[in-house]
mmCIF file of C-alpha atoms and ligand atoms in Angstrom:
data_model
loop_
_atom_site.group_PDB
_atom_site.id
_atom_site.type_symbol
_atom_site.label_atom_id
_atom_site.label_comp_id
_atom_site.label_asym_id
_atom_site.label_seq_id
_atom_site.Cartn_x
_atom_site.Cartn_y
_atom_site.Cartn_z
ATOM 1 C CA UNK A 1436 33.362 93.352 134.507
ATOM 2 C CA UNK A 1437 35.486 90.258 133.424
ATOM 3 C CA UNK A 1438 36.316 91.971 130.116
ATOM 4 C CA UNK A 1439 37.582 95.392 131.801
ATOM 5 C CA UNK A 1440 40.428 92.998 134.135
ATOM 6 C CA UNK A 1441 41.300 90.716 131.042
ATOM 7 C CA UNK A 1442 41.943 93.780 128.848
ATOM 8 C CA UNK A 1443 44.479 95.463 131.608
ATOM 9 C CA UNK A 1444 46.196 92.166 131.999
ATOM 10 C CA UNK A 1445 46.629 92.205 128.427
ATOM 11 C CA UNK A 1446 48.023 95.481 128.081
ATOM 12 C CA UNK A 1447 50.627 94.274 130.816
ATOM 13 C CA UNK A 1448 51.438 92.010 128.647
ATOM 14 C CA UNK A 1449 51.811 93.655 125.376
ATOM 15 C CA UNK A 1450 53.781 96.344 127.321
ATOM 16 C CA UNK A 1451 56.154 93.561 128.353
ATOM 17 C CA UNK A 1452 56.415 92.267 125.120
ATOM 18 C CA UNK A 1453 57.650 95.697 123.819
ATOM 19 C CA UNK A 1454 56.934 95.228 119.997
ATOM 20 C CA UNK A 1455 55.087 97.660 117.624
ATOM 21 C CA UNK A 1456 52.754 94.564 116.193
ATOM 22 C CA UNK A 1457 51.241 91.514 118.390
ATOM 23 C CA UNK A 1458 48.349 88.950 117.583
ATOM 24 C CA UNK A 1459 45.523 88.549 119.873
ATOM 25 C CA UNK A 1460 44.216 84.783 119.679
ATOM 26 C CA UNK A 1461 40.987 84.486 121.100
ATOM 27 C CA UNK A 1462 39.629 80.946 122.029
ATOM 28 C CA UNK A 1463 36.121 80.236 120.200
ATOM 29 C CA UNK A 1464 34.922 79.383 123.802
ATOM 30 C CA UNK A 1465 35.268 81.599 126.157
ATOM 31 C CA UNK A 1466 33.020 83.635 128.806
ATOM 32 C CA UNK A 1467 33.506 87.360 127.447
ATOM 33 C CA UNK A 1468 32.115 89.761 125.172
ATOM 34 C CA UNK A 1469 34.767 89.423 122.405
ATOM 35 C CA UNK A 1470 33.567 92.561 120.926
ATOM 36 C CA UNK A 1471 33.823 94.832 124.071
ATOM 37 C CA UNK A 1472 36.570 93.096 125.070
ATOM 38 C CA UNK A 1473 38.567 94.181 121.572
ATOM 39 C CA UNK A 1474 37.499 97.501 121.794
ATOM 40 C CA UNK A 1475 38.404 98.112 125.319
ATOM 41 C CA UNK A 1476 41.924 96.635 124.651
ATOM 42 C CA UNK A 1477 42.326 99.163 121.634
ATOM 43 C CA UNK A 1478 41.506 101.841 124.156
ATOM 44 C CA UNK A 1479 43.880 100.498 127.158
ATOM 45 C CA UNK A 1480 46.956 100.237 124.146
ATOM 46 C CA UNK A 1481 45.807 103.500 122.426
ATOM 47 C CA UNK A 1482 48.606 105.469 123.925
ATOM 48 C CA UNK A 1483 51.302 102.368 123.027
ATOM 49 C CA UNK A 1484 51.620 102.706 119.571
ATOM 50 C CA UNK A 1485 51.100 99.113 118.916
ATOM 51 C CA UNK A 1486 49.026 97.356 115.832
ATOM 52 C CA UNK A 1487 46.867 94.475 117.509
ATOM 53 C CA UNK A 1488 46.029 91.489 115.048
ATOM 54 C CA UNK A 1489 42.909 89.732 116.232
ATOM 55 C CA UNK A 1490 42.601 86.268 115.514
ATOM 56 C CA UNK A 1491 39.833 83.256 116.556
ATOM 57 C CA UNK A 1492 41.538 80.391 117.865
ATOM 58 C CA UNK A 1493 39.331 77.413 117.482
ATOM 59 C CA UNK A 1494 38.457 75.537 120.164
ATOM 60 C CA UNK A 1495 39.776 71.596 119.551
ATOM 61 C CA UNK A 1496 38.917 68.923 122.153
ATOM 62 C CA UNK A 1497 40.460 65.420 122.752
ATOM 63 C CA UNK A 1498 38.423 62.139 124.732
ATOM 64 C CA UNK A 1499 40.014 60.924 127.671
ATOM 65 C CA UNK A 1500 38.940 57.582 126.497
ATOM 66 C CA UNK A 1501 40.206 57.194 122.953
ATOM 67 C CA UNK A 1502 41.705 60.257 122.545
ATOM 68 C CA UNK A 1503 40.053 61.299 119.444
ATOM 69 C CA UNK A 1504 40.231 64.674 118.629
ATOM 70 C CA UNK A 1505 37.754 67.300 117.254
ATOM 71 C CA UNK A 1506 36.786 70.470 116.953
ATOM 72 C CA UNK A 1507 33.926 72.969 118.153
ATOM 73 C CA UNK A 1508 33.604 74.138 114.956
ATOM 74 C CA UNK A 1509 32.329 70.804 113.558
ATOM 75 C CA UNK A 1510 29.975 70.442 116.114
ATOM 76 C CA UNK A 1511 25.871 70.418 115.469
ATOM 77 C CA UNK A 1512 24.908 72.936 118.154
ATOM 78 C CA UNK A 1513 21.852 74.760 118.643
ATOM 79 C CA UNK A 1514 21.682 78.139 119.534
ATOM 80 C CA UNK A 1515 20.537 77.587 123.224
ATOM 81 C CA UNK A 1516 23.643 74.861 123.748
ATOM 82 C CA UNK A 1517 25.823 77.372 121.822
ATOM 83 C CA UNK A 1518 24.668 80.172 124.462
ATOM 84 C CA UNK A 1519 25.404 77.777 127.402
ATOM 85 C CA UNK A 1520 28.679 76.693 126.288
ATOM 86 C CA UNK A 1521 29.527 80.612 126.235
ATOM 87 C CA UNK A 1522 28.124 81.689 129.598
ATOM 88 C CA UNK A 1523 29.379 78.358 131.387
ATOM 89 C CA UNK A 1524 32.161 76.309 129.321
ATOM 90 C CA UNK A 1525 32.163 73.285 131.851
ATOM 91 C CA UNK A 1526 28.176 72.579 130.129
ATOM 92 C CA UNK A 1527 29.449 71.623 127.170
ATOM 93 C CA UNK A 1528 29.859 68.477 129.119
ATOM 94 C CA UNK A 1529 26.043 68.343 128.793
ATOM 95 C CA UNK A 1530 25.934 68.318 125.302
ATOM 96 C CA UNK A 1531 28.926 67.022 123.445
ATOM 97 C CA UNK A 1532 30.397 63.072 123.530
ATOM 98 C CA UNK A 1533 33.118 62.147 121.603
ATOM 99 C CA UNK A 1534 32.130 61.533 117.851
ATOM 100 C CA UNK A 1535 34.178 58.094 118.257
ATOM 101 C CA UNK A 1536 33.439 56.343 121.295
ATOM 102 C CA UNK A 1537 30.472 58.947 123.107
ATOM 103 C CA UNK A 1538 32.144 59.165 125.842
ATOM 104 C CA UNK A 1539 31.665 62.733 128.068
ATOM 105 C CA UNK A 1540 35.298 62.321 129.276
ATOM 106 C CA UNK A 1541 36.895 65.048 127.139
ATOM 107 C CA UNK A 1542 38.958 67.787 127.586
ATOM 108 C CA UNK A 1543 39.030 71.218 125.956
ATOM 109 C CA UNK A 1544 42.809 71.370 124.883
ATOM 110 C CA UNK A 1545 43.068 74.813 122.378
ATOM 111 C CA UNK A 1546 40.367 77.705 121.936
ATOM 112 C CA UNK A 1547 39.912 77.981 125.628
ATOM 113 C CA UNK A 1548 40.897 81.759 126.859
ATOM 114 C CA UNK A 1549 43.077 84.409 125.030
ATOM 115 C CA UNK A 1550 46.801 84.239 124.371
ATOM 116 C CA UNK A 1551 49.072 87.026 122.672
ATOM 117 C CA UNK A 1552 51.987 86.236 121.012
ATOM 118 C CA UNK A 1553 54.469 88.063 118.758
ATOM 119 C CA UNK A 1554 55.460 85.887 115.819
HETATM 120 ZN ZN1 ZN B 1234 36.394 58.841 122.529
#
């Protein structure tokens, strides 16, 4: 299980970061169970004494081509393509082109994977 390994490696972290409060961020697309993966992370930290802020980083992605930007959010998805996009992030490919210029040449820059921080 995916969200068992990323919930350890986050504890390793937190641990490292040795602070009584961090933020969780995330991405909006990403492969896991968000919802087992935030309660298996309060488990793993429940002996830490440590408040965990959860937070959904959007997912923002910028053509190759023009180098628009724009974000997942704003997209017109249907449930299926939504679905995909979760189980297999490299299909959004499939179904998204640049709002500017169509191009498929895009990257996902933000909302991709989670990230703690401290501030
Ligand atoms: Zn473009």
């Amino acid at each position: 299980m995916h969200e068992f390994a990323l919930a350890r490696a986050a504890r390793d972290t937190i641990v490292k970061h040795k602070k009584d409060r961090v933020k969780i961020y995330i991405g909006e697309i990403q492969q896991i169970d968000v919802e087992l993966f935030k309660r298996l992370l309060v488990e793993e930290t429940s002996d830490l004494n440590v408040l965990l802020e959860f937070y959904e980083m959007p997912a923002k992605m910028r053509c190759n081509v023009c180098f628009s930007e724009w974000l997942y959010r704003d997209l017109e998805l249907t449930e299926d393509q939504k679905e995909s996009i979760h189980f297999l992030p490299e299909s959004i490919h499939i179904f998204v082109k640049c709002p500017k210029c169509s191009s498929n040449d895009f990257s996902i820059v933000e909302g991709r994977g989670i990230y703690i921080g401290t501030d």
